[in-house]
Amino acid sequence: MVSSAITPKRTIAVLIGVAVIAVAAFAVVRSGVFEPETVQGAIPGPGSSSPSASASASPSASPAPEPSASPTTPEQIKAKNIADAKARLVKYYETTAQVANNGYTDWADKLLPFWGNPDIWGPTGDAFEQLATEGRYTTGSAEVVKSEVTDYKPNDNGFESVSLEACVDFSDVKNFDKGGNVIARQAGAPSRYMFSYLIRHQGPDTAWTVNTETPHPEKAC
């Protein structure tokens, strides 16, 4: 995600830099997850590595906790669905940032599973394809600072939906052109503001998807 701000025309590039989706062909980038300047989630830098797992558990290690029981009551199911939808939004921004940090070359493989509406994958995919062709990339990652539920719709067939108002911070995202030159954010463009999301479950045992995304750059957070 390059500049972390999103403008009416530059929203194409974001969730990450480029961060997002349907305001205009490049509105996708708007969220940083769709705006080259607003990408979220950076790829680990040189020298970073994941701790290696030990081949066998230590004799003194505590036994793994028993898995919690699956939710059964309507309230338990609702609570789990809301938690899963929020987690999916965070993962969406992380993945978008990885894609943008990697020059958008693998956007389809990485991001198509997150999109549940052609109004999102159409313009966003076109924007990312153009950014990849131009050799653009980002560093840094956008952060979902907080998200609040504004609506929840249960569904007996597994198509529940969760509406969220999310505060996203793109201040850590920088956008670059093919030559490695920083692409400055537009003067006055905010780096932290609100987004509205509709996250929908696509049936039993399937992933949650982003079905609508609306940036509100006029709403600081």
CSV table of N, CA and C in Angstrom, one decimal, residues 88 113 200-203 205-209:
chain,number,residue,atom,x,y,z
A,88,ARG,N,-11.2,-12.0,9.9
A,88,ARG,CA,-11.0,-12.1,8.4
A,88,ARG,C,-10.7,-10.8,7.8
A,113,PRO,N,-9.7,-15.3,-2.9
A,113,PRO,CA,-10.5,-15.9,-1.9
A,113,PRO,C,-11.1,-15.0,-0.9
A,200,ARG,N,-19.4,-11.3,4.6
A,200,ARG,CA,-20.5,-12.4,4.5
A,200,ARG,C,-19.9,-13.8,4.5
A,201,HIS,N,-20.6,-14.7,5.2
A,201,HIS,CA,-20.2,-16.1,5.2
A,201,HIS,C,-20.8,-16.7,3.9
A,202,GLN,N,-20.0,-17.5,3.2
A,202,GLN,CA,-20.4,-18.1,2.0
A,202,GLN,C,-20.9,-19.5,2.1
A,203,GLY,N,-21.6,-19.8,3.1
A,203,GLY,CA,-22.1,-21.2,3.3
A,203,GLY,C,-21.4,-21.9,4.4
A,205,ASP,N,-19.0,-24.1,6.5
A,205,ASP,CA,-17.6,-24.5,6.4
A,205,ASP,C,-16.8,-23.8,5.2
A,206,THR,N,-17.2,-22.6,5.0
A,206,THR,CA,-16.5,-21.8,3.9
A,206,THR,C,-16.0,-20.5,4.6
A,207,ALA,N,-15.2,-19.8,3.8
A,207,ALA,CA,-14.5,-18.6,4.3
A,207,ALA,C,-15.5,-17.4,4.3
A,208,TRP,N,-15.2,-16.5,5.1
A,208,TRP,CA,-15.9,-15.2,5.1
A,208,TRP,C,-15.3,-14.4,4.0
A,209,THR,N,-16.1,-13.5,3.3
A,209,THR,CA,-15.6,-12.7,2.2
A,209,THR,C,-16.0,-11.3,2.4
